[in-house]
Tab-separated table of C-alpha atoms and ligand atoms in Angstrom:
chain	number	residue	atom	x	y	z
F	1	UNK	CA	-74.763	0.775	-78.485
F	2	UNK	CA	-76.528	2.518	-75.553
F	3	UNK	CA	-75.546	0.149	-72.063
F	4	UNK	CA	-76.670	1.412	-68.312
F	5	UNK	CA	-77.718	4.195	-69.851
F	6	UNK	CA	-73.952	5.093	-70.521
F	7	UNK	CA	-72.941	5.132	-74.448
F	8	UNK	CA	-69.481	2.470	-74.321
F	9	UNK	CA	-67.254	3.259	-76.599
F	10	UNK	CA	-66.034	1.563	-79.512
F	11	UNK	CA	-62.603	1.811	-79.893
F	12	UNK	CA	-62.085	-1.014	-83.152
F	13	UNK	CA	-65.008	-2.503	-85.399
F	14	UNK	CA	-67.439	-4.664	-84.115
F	15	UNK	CA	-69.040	-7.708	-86.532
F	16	UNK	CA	-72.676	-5.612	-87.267
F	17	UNK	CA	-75.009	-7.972	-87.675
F	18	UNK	CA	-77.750	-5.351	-88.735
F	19	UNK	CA	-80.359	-6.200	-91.158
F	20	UNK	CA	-79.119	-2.603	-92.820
F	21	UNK	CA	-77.711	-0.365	-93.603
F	22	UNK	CA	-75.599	-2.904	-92.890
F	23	UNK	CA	-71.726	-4.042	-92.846
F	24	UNK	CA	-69.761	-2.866	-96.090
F	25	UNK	CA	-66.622	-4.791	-96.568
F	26	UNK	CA	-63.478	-3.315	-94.812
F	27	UNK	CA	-61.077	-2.785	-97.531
F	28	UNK	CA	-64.218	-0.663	-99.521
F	29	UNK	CA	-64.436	1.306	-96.184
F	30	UNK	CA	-60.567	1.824	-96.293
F	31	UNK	CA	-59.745	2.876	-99.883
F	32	UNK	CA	-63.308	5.298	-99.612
F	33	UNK	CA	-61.350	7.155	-96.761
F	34	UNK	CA	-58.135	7.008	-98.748
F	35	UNK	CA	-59.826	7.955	-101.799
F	36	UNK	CA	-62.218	10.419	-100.057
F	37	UNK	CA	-60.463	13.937	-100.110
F	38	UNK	CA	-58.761	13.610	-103.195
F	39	UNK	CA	-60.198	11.036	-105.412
F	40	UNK	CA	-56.717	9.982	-107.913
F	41	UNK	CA	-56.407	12.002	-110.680
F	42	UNK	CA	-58.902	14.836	-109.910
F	43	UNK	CA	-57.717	16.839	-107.569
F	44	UNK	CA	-61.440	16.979	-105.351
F	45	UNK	CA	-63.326	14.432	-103.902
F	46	UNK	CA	-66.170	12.546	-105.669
F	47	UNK	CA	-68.234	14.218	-103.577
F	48	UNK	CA	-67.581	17.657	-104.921
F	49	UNK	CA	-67.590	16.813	-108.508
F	50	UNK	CA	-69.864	17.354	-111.317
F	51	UNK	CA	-72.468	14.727	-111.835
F	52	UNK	CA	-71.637	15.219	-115.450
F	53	UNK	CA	-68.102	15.718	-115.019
F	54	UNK	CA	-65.766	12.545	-116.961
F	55	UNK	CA	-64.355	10.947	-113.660
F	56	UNK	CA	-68.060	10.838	-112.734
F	57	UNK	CA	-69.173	9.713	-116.332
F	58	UNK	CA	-66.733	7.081	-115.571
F	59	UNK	CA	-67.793	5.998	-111.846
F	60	UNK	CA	-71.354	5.221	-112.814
F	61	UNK	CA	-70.281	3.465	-116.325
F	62	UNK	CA	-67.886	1.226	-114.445
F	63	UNK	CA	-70.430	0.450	-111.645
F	64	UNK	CA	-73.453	-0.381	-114.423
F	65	UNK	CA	-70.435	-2.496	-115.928
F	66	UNK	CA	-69.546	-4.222	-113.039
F	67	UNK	CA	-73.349	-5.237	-112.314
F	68	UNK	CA	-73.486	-6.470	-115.767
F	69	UNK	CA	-70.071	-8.891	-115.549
F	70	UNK	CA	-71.500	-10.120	-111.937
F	71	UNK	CA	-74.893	-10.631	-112.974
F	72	UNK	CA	-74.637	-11.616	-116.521
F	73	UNK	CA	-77.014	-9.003	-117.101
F	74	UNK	CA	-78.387	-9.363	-120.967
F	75	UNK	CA	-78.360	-6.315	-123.277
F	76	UNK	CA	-82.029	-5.982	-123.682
F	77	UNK	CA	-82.197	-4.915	-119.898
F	78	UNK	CA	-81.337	-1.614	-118.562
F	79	UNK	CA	-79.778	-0.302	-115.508
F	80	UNK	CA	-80.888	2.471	-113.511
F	81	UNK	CA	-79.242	4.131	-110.873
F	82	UNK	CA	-82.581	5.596	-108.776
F	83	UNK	CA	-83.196	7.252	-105.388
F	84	UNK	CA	-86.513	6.958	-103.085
F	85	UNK	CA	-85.294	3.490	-101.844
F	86	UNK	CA	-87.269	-0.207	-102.472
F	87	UNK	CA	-90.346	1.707	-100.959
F	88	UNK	CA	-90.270	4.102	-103.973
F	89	UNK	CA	-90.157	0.917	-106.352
F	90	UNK	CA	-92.784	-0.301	-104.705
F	91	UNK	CA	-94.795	2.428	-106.337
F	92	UNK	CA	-93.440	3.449	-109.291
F	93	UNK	CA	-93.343	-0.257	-110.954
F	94	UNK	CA	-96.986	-0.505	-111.026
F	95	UNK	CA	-97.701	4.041	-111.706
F	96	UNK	CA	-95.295	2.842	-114.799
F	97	UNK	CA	-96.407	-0.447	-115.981
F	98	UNK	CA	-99.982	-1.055	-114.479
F	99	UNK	CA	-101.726	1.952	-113.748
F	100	UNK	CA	-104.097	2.595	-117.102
F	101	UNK	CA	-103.381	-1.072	-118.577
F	102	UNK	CA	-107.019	-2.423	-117.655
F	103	UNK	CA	-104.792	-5.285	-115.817
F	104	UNK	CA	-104.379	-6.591	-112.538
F	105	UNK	CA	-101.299	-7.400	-110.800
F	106	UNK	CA	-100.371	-10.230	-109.044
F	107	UNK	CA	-98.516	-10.638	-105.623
F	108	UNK	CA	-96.685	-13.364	-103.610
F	109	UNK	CA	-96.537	-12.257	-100.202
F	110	UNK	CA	-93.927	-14.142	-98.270
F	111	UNK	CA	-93.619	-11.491	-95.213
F	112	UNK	CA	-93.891	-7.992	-94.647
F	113	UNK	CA	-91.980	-6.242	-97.406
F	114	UNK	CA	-94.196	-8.056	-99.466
F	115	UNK	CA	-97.117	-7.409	-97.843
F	116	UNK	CA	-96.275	-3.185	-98.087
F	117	UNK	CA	-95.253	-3.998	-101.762
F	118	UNK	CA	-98.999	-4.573	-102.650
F	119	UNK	CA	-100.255	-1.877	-100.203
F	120	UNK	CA	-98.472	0.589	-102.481
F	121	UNK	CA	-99.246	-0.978	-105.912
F	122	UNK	CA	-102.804	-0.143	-104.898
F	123	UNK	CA	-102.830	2.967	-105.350
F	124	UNK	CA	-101.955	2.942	-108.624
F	125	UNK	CA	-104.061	-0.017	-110.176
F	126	UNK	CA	-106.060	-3.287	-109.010
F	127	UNK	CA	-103.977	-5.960	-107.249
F	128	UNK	CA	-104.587	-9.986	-106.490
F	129	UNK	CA	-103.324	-11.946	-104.059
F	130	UNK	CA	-101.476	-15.039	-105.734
F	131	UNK	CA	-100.598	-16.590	-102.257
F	132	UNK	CA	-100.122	-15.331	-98.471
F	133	UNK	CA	-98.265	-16.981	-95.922
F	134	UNK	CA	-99.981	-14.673	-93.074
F	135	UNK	CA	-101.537	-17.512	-91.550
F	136	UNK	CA	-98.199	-19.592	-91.109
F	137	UNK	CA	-96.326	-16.059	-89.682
F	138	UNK	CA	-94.562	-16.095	-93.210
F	139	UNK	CA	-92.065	-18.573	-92.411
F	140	UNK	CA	-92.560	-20.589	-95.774
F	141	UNK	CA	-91.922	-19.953	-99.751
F	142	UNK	CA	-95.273	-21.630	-101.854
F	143	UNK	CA	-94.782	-24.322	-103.351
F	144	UNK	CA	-95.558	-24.100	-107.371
F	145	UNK	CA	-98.983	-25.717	-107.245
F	146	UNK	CA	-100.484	-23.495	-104.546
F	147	UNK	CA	-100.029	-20.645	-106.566
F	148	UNK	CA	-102.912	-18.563	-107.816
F	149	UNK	CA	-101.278	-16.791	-110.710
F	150	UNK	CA	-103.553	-15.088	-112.991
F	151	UNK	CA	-101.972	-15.696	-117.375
F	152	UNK	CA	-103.523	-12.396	-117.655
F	153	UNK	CA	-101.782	-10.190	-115.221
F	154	UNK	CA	-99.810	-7.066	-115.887
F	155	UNK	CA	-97.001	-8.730	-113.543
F	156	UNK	CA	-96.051	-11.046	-110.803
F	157	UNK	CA	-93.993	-9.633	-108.028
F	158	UNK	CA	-92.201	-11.144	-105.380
F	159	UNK	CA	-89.839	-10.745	-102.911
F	160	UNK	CA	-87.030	-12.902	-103.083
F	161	UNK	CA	-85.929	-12.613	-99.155
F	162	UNK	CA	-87.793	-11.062	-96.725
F	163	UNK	CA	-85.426	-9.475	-94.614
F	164	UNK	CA	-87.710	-9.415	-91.076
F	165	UNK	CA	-88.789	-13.117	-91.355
F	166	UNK	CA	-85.290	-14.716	-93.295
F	167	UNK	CA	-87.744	-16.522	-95.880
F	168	UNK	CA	-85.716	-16.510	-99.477
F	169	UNK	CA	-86.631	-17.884	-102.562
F	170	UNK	CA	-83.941	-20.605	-103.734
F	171	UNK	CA	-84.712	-19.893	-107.521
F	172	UNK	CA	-86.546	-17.727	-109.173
F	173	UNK	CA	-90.566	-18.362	-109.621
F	174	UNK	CA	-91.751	-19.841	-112.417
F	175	UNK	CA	-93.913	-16.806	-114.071
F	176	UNK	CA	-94.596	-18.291	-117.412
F	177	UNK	CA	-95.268	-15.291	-119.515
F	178	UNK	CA	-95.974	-12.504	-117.225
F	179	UNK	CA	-93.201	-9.688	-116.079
F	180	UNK	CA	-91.970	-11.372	-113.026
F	181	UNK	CA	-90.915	-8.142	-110.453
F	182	UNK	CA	-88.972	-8.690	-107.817
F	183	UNK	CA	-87.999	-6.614	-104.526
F	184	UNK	CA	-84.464	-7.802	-104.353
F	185	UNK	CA	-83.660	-5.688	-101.675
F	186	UNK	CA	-81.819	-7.510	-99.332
F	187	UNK	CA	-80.182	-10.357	-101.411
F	188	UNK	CA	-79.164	-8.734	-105.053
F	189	UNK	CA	-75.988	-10.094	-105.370
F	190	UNK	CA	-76.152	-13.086	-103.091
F	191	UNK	CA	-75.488	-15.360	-106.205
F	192	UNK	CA	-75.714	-15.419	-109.606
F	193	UNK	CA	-79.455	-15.082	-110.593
F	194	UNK	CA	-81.103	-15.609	-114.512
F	195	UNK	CA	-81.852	-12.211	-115.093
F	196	UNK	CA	-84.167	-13.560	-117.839
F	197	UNK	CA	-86.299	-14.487	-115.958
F	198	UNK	CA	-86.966	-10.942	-114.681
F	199	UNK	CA	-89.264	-8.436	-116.009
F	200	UNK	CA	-87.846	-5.774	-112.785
F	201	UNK	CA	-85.151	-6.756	-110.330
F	202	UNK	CA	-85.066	-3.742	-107.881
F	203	UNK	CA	-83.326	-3.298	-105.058
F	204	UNK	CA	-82.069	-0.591	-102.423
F	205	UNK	CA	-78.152	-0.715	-101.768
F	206	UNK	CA	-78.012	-0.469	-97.841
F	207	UNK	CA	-77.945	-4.189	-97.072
F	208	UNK	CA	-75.556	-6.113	-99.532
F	209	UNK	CA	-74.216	-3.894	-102.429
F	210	UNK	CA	-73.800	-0.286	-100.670
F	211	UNK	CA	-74.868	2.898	-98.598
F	212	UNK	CA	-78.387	3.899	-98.474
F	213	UNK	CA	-78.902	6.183	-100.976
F	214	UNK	CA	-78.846	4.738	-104.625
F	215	UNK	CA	-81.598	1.921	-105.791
F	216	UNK	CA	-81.204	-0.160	-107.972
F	217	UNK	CA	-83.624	-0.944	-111.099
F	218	UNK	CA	-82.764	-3.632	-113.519
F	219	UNK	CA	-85.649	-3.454	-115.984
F	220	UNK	CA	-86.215	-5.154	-119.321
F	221	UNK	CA	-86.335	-2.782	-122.292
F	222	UNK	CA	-90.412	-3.570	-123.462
F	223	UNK	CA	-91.309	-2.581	-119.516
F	224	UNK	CA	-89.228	0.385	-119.804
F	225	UNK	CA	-91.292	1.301	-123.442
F	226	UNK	CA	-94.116	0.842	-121.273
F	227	UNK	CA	-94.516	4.550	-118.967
F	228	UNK	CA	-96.786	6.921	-119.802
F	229	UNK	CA	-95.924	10.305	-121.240
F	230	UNK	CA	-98.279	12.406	-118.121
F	231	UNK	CA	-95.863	10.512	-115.467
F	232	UNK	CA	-93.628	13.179	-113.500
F	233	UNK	CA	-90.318	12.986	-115.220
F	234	UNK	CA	-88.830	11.376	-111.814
F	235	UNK	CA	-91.090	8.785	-111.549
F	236	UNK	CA	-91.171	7.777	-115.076
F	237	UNK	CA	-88.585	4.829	-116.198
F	238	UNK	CA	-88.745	5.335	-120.081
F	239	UNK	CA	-87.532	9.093	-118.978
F	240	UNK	CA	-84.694	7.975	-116.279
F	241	UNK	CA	-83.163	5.710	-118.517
F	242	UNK	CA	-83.415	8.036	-121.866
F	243	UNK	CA	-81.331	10.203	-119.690
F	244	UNK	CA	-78.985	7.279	-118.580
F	245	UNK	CA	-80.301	7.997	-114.517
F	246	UNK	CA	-78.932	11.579	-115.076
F	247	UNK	CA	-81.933	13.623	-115.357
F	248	UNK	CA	-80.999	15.241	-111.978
F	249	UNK	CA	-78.169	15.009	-109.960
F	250	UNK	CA	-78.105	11.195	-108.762
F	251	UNK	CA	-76.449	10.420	-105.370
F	252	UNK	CA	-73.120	10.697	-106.362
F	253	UNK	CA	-71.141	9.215	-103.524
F	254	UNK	CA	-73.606	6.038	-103.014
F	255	UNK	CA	-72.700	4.982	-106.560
F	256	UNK	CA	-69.394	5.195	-106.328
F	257	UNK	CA	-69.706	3.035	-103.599
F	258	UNK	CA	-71.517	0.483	-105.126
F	259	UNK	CA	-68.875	1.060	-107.414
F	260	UNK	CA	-66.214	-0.046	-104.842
F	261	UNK	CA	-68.443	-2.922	-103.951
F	262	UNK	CA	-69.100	-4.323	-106.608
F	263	UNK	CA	-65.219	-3.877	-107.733
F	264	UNK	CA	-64.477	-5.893	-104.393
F	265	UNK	CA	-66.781	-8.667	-105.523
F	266	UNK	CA	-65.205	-9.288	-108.758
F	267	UNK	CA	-61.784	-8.899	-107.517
F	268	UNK	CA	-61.327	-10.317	-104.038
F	269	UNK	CA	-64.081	-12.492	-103.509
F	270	UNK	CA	-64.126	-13.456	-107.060
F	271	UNK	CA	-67.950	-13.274	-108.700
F	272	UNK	CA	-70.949	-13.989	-107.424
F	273	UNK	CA	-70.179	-17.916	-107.416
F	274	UNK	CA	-67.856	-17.815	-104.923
F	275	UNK	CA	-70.002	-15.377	-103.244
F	276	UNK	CA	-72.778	-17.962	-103.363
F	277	UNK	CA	-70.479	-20.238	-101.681
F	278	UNK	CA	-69.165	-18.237	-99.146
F	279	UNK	CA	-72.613	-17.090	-98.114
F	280	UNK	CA	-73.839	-21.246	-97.888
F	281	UNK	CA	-70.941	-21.587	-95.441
F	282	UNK	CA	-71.670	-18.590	-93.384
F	283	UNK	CA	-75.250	-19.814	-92.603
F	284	UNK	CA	-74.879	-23.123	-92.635
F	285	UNK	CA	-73.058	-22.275	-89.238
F	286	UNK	CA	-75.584	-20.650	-87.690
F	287	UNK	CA	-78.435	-22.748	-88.585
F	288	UNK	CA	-76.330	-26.346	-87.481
F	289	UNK	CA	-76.529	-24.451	-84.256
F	290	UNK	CA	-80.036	-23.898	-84.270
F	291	UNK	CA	-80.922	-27.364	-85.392
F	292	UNK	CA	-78.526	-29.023	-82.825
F	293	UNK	CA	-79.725	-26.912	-79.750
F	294	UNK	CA	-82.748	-29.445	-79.416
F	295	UNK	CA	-84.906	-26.737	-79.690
F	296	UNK	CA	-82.970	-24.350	-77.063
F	297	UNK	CA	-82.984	-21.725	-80.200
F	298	UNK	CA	-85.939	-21.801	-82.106
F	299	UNK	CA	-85.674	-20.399	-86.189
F	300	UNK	CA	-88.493	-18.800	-87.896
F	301	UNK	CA	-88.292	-20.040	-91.653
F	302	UNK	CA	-88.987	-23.505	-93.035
F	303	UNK	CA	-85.549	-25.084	-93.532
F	304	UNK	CA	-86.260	-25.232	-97.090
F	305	UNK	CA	-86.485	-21.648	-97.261
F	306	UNK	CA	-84.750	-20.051	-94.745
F	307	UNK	CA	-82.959	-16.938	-95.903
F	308	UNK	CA	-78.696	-17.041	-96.396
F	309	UNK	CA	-79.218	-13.475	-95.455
F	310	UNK	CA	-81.064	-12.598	-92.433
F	311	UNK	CA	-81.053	-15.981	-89.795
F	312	UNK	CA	-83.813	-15.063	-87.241
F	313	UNK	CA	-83.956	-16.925	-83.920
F	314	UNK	CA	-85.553	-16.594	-80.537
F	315	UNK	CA	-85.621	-18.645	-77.223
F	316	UNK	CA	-88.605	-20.620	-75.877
F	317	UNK	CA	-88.134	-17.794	-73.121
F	318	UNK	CA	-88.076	-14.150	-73.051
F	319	UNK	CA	-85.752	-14.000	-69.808
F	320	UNK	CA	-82.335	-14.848	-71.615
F	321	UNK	CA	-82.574	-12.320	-74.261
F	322	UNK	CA	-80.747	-9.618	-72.301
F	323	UNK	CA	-78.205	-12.171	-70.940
F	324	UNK	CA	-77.874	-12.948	-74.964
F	325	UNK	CA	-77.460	-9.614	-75.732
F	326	UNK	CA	-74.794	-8.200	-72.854
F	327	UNK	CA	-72.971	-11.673	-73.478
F	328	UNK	CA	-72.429	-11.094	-77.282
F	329	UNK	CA	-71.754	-7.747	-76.846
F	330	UNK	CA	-68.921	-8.197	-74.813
F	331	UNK	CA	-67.491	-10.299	-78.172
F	332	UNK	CA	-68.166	-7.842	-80.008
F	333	UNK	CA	-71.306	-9.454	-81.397
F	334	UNK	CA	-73.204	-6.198	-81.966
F	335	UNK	CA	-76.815	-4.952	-83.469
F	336	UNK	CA	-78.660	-8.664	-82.843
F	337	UNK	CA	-82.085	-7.600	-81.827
F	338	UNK	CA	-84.664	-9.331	-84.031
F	339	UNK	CA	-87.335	-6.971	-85.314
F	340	UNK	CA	-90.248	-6.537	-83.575
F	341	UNK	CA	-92.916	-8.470	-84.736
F	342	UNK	CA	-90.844	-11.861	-85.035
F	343	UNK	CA	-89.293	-10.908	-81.882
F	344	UNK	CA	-85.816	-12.654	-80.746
F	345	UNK	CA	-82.609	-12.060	-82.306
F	346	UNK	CA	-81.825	-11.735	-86.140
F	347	UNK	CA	-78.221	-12.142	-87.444
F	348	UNK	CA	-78.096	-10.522	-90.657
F	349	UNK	CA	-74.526	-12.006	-92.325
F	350	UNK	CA	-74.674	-9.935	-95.627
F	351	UNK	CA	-72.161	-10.731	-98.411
F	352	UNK	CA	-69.595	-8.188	-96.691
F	353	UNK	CA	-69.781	-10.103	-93.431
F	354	UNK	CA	-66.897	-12.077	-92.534
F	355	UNK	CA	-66.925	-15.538	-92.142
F	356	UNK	CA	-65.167	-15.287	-88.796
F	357	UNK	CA	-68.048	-12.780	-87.673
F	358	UNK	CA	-70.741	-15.559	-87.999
F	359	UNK	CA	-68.218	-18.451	-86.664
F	360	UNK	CA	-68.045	-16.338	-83.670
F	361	UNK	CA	-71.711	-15.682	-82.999
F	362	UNK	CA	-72.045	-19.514	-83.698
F	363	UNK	CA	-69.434	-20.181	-81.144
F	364	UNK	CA	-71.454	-17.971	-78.668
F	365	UNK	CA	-74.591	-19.425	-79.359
F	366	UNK	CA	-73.352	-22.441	-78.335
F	367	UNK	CA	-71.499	-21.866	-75.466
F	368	UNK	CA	-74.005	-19.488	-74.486
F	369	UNK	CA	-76.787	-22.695	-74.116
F	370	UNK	CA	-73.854	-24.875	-72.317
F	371	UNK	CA	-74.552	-21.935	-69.561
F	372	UNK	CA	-78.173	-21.428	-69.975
F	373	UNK	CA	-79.195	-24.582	-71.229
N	1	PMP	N1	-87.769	-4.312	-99.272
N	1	PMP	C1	-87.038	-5.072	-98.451
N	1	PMP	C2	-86.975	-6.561	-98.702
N	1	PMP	C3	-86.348	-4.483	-97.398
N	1	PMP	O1	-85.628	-5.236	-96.561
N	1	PMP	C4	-86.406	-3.076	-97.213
N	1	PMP	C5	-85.661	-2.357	-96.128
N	1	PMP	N2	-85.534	-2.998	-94.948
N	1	PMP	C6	-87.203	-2.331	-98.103
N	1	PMP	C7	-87.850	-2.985	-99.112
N	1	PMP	C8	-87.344	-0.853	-97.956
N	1	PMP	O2	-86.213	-0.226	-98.412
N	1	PMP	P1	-86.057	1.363	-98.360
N	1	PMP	O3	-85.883	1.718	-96.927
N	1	PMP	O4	-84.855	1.619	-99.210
N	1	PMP	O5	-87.303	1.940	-98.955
């Protein structure tokens, strides 16, 4: 954090509330640097090892296992362990299962994410708009009936929270019989979801389930059937999962920390249930503050939809925001600063944040508008 020009340093952890990479949970952190030399039993760290090696072999098996138990993932769906990040996905879903199919595809576009989604799925195919919130500044989900979906369409995609606005779906969207794809990037995990409903659930790791680095493709096994032999082997699903996401080296070390994540989720937190409930709690906080500042903080999303993972907020004035800003920093409140074109502040309180992280900011908040109010 860069203050009058002077770096300060940071001699303990802060509470990050970055929209990502973002916070990993402490006791991941601590056994990767216990673990990170010698991993136990091997003698090297996982780092140095063999992507084929059987302590690997066993790292990604136990991570793909571990998504399965938290997400009751069915056996007709596989999981792929990908790099490129959600922008790559953004691509590859419709060079894989649109491009040559004489279909369109359909997109929701709640926000930006979405909005880049669909810029990239046209270069591989035709694309429709099923519904744009542009002219309410994406602060809203649609409601069912305003919906243009077309029966016929190679897909549906979606993106189930848009990290710069904080606009989530609740549930999934009701696609009838069309793939429904979804950029999951910044909520996989949140709770448990009906993977059935899914044709592609996609997501990169930075924000809730790991380090940048891996992305994740959950992808039913007709879709997968689906890519055409002329694709480059790296861009081509059927290929990636033939070869169980080892057709080249994978990123190694991100995996293993999804691994450690996803450990910590069935372990301490105890499934994606309690996660669910843990995550209600931690925004609930923030937005009782916004609601009961009498409009002193101002949130983006429609309550109905606002986002358990990314809480953006401004004041009716610019002139606090640096007051805001020095004031939290001083409790440690760190990495606020709401992206540019919503402006404000935006408290991302991923899974791995602590509850006492967002009870503090809330705290702030509102003695901050005793002050200022
Ligand atoms: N989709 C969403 C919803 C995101 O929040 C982000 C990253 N902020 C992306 C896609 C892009 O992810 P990546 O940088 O891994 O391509």
């Amino acid at each position: 954090m860069i203050r009058k020009g002077k770096q300060k340093k940071m001699e303990k952890r802060v509470y990050n509330f970055a929209a990502g990479p973002a916070v990993l949970p402490l006791s991941v952190l601590e056994q990767a640097q216990r673990d990170l030399v010698c991993l136990p039993g091997c003698g090297m760290s996982i780092m140095e090892m063999s992507h084929r090696s059987a302590p690997f072999t066993e790292v990604i098996e136990s991570t793909e296992a571990n998504l399965r138990k938290l997400l009751s993932i069915p056996d007709n769906y596989r999981v792929l362990f990908l790099q490129g990040g959600a922008q790559l996905q953004f691509a590859m879903a419709p060079m894989n299962i649109l491009r040559g199919t004489g279909k369109t595809a359909d997109y929701v576009l709640t926000g930006t994410w979405g909005k880049k989604a669909m810029g990239q799925a046209k270069t591989q195919g035709p694309v429709r708009v099923a519904w744009d919130g542009g002219d309410e500044n994406y602060s809203r989900i649609p409601k069912a009936d305003e919906l243009d979906l077309n029966p016929e369409a190679a897909y549906v995609h979606v993106t189930s929270n848009e990290t710069i606005q904080g606009v989530q779906f609740p549930t999934e969207l009701e696609a009838g019989n069309v793939p429904l794809l979804c950029d999951s990037s910044s909520d996989l995990l949140w709770k448990p979801v009906d993977i059935q409903k899914y044709g592609i659930l996609y997501a990169c790791a930075q924000k809730n389930v790991g380090p940048a680095g891996v992305t994740i493709v959950i992808i039913r096994d007709d879709l997968v059937e689906m890519s055409a032999d002329d694709l480059p082997v790296m861009l081509n699903y059927k290929k990636l999962s033939d070869a169980k996401s080892l057709l080249n080296t994978p990123p190694c070390f991100a995996i293993y920390m999804v691994k450690l994540v996803t450990e910590w989720l069935l372990n301490e937190v105890g499934g994606l249930d309690k996660m669910h409930e843990l995550n209600q709690k931690k925004a609930q906080l923030l937005y009782d503050v916004i609601d009961s500042s009498g409009g002193f903080y101002l949130g983006h999303a429609k309550p109905e939809c606002r986002s358990l993972m990314n809480v953006p907020f401004r004041m009716q004035t610019d002139e606090l925001d640096k007051q805001f800003m020095d004031g939290a920093a001083e409790q440690n409140l760190v990495t606020l600063k709401g992206h540019r074109s919503v402006g404000g502040f935006r408290a991302s309180i991923y899974n791995a944040m602590p509850l006492e992280g967002v009870q503090l900011l809330a705290d702030f908040m509102q003695d901050f508008q005793k002050k200022h109010g």
